[in-house]
CSV table of C-alpha atoms and ligand atoms in Angstrom, one decimal:
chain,number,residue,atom,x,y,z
A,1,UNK,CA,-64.4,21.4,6.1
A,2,UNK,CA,-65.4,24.0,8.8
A,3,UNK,CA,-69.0,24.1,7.9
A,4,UNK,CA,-69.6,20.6,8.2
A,5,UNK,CA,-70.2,20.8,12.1
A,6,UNK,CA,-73.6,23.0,11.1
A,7,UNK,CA,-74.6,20.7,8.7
A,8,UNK,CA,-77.6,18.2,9.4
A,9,UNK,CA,-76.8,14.6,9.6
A,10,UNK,CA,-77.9,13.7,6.0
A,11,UNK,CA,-76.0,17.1,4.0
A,12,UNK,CA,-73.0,15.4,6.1
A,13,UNK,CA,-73.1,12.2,4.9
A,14,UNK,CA,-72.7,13.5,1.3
A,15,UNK,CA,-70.6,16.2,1.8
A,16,UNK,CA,-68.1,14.9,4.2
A,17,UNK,CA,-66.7,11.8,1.4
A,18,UNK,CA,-67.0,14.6,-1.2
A,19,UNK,CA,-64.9,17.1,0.5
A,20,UNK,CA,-62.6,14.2,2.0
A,21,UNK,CA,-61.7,13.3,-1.2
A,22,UNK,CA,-61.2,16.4,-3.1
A,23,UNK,CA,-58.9,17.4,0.3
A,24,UNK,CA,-57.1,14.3,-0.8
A,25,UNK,CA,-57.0,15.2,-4.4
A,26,UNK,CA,-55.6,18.3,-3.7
A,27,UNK,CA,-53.1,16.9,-1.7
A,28,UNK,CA,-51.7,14.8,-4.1
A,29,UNK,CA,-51.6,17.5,-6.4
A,30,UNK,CA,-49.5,19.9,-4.1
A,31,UNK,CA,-47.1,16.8,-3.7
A,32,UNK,CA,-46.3,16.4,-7.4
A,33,UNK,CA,-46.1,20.1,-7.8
A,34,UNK,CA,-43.7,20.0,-4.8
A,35,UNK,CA,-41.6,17.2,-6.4
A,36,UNK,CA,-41.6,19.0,-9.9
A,37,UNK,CA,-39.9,22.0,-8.3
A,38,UNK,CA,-38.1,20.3,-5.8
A,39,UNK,CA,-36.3,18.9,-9.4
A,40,UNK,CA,-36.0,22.2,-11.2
A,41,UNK,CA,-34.3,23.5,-8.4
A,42,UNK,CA,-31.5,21.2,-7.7
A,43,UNK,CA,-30.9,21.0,-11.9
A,44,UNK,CA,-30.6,24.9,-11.3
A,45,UNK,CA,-28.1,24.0,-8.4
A,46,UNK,CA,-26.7,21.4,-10.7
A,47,UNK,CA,-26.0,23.9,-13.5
A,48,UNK,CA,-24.8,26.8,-11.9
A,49,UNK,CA,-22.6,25.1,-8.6
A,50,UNK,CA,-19.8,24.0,-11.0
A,51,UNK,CA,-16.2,23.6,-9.7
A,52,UNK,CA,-13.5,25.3,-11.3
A,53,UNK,CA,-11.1,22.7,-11.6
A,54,UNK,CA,-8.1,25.4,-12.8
A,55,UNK,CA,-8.4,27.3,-10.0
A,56,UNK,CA,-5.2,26.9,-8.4
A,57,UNK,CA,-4.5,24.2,-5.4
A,58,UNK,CA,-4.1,26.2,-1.8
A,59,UNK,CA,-0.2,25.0,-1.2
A,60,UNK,CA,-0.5,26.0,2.7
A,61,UNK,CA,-3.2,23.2,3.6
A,62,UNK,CA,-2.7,19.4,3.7
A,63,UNK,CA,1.1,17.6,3.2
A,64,UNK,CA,2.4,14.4,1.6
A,65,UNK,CA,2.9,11.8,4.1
A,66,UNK,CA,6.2,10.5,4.6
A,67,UNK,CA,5.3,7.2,3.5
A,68,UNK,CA,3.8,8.3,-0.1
A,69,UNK,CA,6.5,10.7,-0.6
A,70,UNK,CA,9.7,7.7,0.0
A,71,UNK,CA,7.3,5.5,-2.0
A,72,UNK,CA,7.0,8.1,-4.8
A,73,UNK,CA,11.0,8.7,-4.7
A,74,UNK,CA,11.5,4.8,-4.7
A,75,UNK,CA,9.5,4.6,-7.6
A,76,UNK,CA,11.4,7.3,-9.7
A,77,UNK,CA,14.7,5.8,-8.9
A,78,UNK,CA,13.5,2.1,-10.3
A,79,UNK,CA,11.1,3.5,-12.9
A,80,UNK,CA,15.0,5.0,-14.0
A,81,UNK,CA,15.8,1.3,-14.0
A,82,UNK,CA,13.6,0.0,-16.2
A,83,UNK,CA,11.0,-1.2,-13.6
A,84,UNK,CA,7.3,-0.9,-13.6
A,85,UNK,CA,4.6,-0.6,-10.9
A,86,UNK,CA,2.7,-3.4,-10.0
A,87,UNK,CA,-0.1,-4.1,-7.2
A,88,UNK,CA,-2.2,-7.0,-5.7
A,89,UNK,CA,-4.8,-7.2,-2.6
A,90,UNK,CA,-4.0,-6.8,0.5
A,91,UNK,CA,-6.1,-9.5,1.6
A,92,UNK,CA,-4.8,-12.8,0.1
A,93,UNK,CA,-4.9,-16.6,0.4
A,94,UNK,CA,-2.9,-19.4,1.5
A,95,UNK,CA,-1.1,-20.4,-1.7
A,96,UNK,CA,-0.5,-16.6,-2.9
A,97,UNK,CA,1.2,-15.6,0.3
A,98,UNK,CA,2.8,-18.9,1.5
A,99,UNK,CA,2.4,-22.0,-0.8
A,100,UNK,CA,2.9,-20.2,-4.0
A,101,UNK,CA,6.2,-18.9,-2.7
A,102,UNK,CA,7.7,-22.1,-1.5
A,103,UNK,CA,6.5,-22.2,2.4
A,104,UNK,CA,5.8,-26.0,3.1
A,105,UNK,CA,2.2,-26.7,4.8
A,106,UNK,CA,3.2,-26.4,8.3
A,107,UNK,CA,6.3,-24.8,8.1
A,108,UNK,CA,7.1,-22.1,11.1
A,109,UNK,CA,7.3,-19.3,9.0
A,110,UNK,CA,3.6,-19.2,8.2
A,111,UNK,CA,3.4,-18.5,12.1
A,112,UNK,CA,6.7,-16.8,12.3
A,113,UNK,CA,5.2,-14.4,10.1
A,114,UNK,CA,3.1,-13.2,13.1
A,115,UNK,CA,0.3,-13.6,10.4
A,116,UNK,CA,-3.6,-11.7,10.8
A,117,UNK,CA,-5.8,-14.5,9.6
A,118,UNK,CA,-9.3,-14.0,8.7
A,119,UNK,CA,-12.5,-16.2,9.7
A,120,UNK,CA,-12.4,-19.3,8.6
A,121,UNK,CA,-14.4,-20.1,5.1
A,122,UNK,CA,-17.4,-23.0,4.9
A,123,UNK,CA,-14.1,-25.3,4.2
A,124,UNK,CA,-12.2,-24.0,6.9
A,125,UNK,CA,-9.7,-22.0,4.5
A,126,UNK,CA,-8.7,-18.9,6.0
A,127,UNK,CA,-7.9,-15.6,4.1
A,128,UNK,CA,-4.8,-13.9,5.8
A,129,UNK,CA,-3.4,-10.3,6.4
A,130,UNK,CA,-0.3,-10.6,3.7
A,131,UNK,CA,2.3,-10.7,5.8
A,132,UNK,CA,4.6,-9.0,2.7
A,133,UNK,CA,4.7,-8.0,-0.6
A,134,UNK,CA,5.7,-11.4,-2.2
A,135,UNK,CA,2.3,-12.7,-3.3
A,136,UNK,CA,2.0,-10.0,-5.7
A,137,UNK,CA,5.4,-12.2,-7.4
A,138,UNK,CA,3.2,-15.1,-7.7
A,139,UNK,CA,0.0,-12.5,-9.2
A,140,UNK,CA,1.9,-11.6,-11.8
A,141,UNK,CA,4.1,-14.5,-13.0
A,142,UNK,CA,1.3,-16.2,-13.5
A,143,UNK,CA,-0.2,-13.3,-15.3
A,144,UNK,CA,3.0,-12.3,-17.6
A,145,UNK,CA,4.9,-13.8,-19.5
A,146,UNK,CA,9.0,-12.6,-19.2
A,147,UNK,CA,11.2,-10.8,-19.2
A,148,UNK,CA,9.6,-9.5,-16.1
A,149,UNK,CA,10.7,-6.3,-14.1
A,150,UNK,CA,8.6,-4.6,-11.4
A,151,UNK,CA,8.5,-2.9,-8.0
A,152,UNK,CA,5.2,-3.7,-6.0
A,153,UNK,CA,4.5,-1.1,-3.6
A,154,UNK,CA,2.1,-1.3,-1.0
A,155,UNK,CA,1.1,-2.5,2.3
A,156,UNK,CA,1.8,-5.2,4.6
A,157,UNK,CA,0.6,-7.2,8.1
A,158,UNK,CA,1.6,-7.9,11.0
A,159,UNK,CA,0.7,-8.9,14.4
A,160,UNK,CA,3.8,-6.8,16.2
A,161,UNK,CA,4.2,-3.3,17.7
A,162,UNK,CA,6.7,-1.4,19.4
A,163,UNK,CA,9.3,1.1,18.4
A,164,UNK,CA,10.1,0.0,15.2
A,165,UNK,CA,7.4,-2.3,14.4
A,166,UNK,CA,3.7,-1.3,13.7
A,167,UNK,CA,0.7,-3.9,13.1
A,168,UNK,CA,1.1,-2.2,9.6
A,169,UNK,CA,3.7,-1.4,7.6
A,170,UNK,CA,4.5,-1.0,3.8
A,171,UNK,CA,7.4,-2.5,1.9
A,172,UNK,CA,8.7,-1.9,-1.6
A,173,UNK,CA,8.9,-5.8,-3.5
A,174,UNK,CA,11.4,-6.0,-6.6
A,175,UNK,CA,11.2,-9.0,-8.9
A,176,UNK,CA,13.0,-9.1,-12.2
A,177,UNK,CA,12.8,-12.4,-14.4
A,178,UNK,CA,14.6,-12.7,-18.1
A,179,UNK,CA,16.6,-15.4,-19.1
A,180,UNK,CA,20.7,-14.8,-18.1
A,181,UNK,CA,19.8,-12.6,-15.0
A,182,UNK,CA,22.3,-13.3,-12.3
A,183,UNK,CA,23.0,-12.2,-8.9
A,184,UNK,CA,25.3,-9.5,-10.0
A,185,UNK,CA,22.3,-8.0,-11.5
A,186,UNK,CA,20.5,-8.0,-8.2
A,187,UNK,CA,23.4,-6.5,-6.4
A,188,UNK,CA,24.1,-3.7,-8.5
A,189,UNK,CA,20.6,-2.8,-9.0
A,190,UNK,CA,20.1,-2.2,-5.2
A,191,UNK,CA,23.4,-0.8,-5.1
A,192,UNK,CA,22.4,1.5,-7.0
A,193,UNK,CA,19.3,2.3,-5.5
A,194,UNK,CA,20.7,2.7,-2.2
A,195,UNK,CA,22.7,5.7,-3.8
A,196,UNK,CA,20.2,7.2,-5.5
A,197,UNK,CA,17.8,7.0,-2.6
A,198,UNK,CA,20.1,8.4,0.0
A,199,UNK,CA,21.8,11.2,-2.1
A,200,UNK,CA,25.2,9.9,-1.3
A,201,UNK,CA,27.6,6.9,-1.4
A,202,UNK,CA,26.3,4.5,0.3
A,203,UNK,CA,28.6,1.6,1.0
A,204,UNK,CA,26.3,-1.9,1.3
A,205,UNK,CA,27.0,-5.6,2.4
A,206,UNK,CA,25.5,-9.1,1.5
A,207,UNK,CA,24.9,-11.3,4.7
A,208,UNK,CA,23.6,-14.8,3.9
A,209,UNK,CA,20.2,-15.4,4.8
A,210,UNK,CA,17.0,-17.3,4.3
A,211,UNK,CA,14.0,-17.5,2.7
A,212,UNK,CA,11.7,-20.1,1.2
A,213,UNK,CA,11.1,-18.6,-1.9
A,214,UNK,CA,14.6,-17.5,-2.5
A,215,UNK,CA,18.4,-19.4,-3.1
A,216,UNK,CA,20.4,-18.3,-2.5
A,217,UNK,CA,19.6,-15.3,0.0
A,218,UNK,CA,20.7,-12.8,1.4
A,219,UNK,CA,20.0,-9.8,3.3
A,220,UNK,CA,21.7,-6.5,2.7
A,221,UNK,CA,23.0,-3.9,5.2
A,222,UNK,CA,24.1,-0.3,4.7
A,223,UNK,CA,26.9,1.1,6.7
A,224,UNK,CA,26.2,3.9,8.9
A,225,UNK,CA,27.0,5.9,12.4
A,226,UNK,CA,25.0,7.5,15.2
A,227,UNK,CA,26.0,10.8,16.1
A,228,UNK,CA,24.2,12.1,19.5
A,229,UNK,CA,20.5,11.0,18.2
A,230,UNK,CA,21.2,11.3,14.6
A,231,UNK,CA,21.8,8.5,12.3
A,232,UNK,CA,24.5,9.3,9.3
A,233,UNK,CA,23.9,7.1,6.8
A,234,UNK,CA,27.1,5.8,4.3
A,235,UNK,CA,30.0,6.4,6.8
A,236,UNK,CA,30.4,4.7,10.9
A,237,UNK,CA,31.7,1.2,11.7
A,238,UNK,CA,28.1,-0.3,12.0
A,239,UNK,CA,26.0,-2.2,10.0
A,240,UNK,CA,21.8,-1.6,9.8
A,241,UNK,CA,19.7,-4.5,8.1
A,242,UNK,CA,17.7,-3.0,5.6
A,243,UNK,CA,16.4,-5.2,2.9
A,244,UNK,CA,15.9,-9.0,2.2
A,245,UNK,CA,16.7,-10.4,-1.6
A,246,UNK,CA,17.6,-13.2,-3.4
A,247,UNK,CA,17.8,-15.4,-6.3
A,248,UNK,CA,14.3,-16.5,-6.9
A,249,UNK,CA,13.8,-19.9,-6.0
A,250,UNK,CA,13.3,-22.6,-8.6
A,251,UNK,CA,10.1,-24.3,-7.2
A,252,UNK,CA,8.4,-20.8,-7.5
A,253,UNK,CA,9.2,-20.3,-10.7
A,254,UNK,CA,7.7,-24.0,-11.4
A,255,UNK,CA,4.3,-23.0,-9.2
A,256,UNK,CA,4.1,-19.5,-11.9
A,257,UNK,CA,4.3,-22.2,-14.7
A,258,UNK,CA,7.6,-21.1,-15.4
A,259,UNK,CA,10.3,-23.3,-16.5
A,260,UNK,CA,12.9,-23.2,-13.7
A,261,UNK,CA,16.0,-24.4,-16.8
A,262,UNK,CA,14.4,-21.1,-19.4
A,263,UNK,CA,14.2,-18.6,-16.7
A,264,UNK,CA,15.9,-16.7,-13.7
A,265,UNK,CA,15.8,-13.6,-11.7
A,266,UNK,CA,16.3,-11.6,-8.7
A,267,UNK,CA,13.3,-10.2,-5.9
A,268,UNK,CA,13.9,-8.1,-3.2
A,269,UNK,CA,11.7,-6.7,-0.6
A,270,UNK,CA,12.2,-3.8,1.6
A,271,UNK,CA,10.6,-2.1,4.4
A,272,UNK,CA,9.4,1.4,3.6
A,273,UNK,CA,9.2,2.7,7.0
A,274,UNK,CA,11.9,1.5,8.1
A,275,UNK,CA,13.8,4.0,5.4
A,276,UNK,CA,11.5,6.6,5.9
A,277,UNK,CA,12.7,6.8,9.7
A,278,UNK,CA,16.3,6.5,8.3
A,279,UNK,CA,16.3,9.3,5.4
A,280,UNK,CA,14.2,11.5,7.0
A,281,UNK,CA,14.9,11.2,10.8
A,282,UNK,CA,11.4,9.8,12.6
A,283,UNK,CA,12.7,8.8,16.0
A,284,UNK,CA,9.0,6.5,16.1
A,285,UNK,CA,7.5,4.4,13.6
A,286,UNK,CA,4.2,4.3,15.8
A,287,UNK,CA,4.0,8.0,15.3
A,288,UNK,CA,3.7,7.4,11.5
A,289,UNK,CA,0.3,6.2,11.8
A,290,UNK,CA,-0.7,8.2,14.5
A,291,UNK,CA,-2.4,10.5,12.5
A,292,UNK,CA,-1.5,13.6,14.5
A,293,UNK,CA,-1.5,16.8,13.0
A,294,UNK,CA,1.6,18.2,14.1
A,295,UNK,CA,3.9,15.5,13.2
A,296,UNK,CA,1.9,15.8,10.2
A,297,UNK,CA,2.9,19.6,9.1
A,298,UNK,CA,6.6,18.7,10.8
A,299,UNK,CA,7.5,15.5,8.8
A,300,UNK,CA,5.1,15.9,5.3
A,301,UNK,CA,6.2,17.1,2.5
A,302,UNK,CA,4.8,19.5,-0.7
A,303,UNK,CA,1.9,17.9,-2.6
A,304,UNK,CA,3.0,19.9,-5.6
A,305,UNK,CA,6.8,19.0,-5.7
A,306,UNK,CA,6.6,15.8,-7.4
A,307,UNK,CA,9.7,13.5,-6.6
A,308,UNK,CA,12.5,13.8,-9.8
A,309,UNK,CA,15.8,12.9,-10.3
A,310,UNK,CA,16.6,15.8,-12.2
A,311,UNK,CA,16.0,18.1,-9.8
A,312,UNK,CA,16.2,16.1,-6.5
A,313,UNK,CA,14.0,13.8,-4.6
A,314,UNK,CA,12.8,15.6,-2.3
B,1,LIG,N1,9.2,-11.1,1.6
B,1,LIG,C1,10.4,-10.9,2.5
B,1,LIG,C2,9.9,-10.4,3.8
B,1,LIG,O1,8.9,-9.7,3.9
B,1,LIG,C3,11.4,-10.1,1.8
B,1,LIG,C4,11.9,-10.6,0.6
B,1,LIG,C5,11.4,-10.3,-0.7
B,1,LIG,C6,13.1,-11.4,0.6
B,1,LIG,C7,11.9,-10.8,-1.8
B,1,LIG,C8,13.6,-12.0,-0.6
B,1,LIG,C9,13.0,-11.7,-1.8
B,1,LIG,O2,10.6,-10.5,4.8
């Protein structure tokens, strides 16, 4: 290419295509070399840069947090019970998280619920937040047939924050549908639970209540006492709501395609948080989702100690 400058005008008219074109055939050439070894050398990467997958886990980095460990021990006690896990999406429709579950069209709760809604569809249906773990009833009544008995896990929506609320939260559902279960069931399984969950006797009480998609209902407090900043759980002269429950109400049976005169059961639904806090002493549910480091290493718990009940929850 550097001698064309001496050439005459007629030598460069014949040279200077002929050389641009075996520069650009060269070119090419180089490139698909390039690519050809540019392959080789990340299948030599790829077949040496293996990850030993036995080596053991580094215990002093990373914890549990608070909320996966409750939910792993809330899961051993009722898996104890007899109950599996179940889950459904946290984005959901009308009917699954309201109609489904007995909430009449324009009935407060819809908005008592404090509930996220989504942008409105081509038909103007809106999507929601679920405000609870309820819908995941409906999901699976209409997806099993009884006897039905599971805990649904997971997390939950809500337009509130301050102390003890945060925008989201996570609850622990309980539904159990056979054909001669009874409220006495319900009461002695959380009963039960309580116990089990709180490592000691805990003494509970049934308050009438209300729900749509339960009746009767009821909500159950535990008895407990606050000693300078520290709650003692099972003993004290005061009373801390802690779950909602009830019988399951017929008409939701009837929307699952279940007949309301074969079948019965219980549901519950309780905020995991909320125990967290309790069991483990969090003064703030904000800082739960803070994601701070500190309160991280203080609070979390041993990946590797997996929640049992035969040699303690935590
Ligand atoms: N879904 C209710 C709530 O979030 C709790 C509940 C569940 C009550 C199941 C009764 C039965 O407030």
């Amino acid at each position: 290419m550097r001698t064309l400058g001496q050439m005459s005008v007629e030598q460069k008219k014949v040279m200077g295509p002929a050389l641009n074109s075996l520069k650009n055939e060269l070119a090419a050439l180089v490139e698909t070399r390039k690519t050809v070894l540019e392959g080789a050398a990340l299948n030599a990467a790829l077949a040496s840069e293996t990850l030993d997958m036995s080596l053991p886990v580094r215990a002093d980095t990373g914890t549990l947090h608070p909320v996966m460990q409750v939910m792993e021990e809330m899961a051993v006690i009722f898996a104890d019970q007899g109950f599996a896990v179940a889950e459904g999406p946290d984005i959901e429709d009308d009917f699954h998280n309201f109609t489904a579950l007995n909430f009449p069209p324009g009935h407060p709760a819809r908005d008592m619920h404090d509930t996220f809604f989504l942008k409105p569809d081509e038909n103007g249906d809106k999507m929601v937040l679920r405000t609870h773990t309820s819908p995941v009833q409906i999901r699976t009544m209409m997806s099993q047939k009884p006897p039905i008995r599971i805990i649904i896990p997971g997390r939950t929506y809500r337009c509130d924050s301050d102390q003890t609320h945060t925008p989201m939260f996570h609850q622990v559902e309980g539904l159990v549908i056979d054909k001669a279960t009874h409220m006495g069931h319900l009461k002695g399984c959380l009963m039960d639970f309580m116990s089990a969950f709180f490592e000691t006797d805990v003494d509970v009480r049934f308050r009438p209540h209300h729900f749509p998609f339960t009746e009767p209902s009821a909500e159950m407090d535990v008895r407990y006492e606050r000693v300078g900043d520290e709650i003692r759980i099972g003993q004290g002269d005061k009373w801390m709501e802690i779950l909602g429950c009830g019988m399951v109400h017929p008409n939701v049976l009837k929307n699952c395609g279940l007949d309301p005169d074969e079948y019965q059961g219980f549901a519950f639904g309780m905020g995991v948080d909320r125990l967290a806090m309790l069991k483990y002493g969090m003064p703030d549910l904000r800082d739960m989702f803070a994601g701070d480091g500190r309160w991280l290493s203080h609070y979390g718990f041993s990946p590797l100690l997996q929640a049992n009940l035969a040699t303690g929850l935590s």
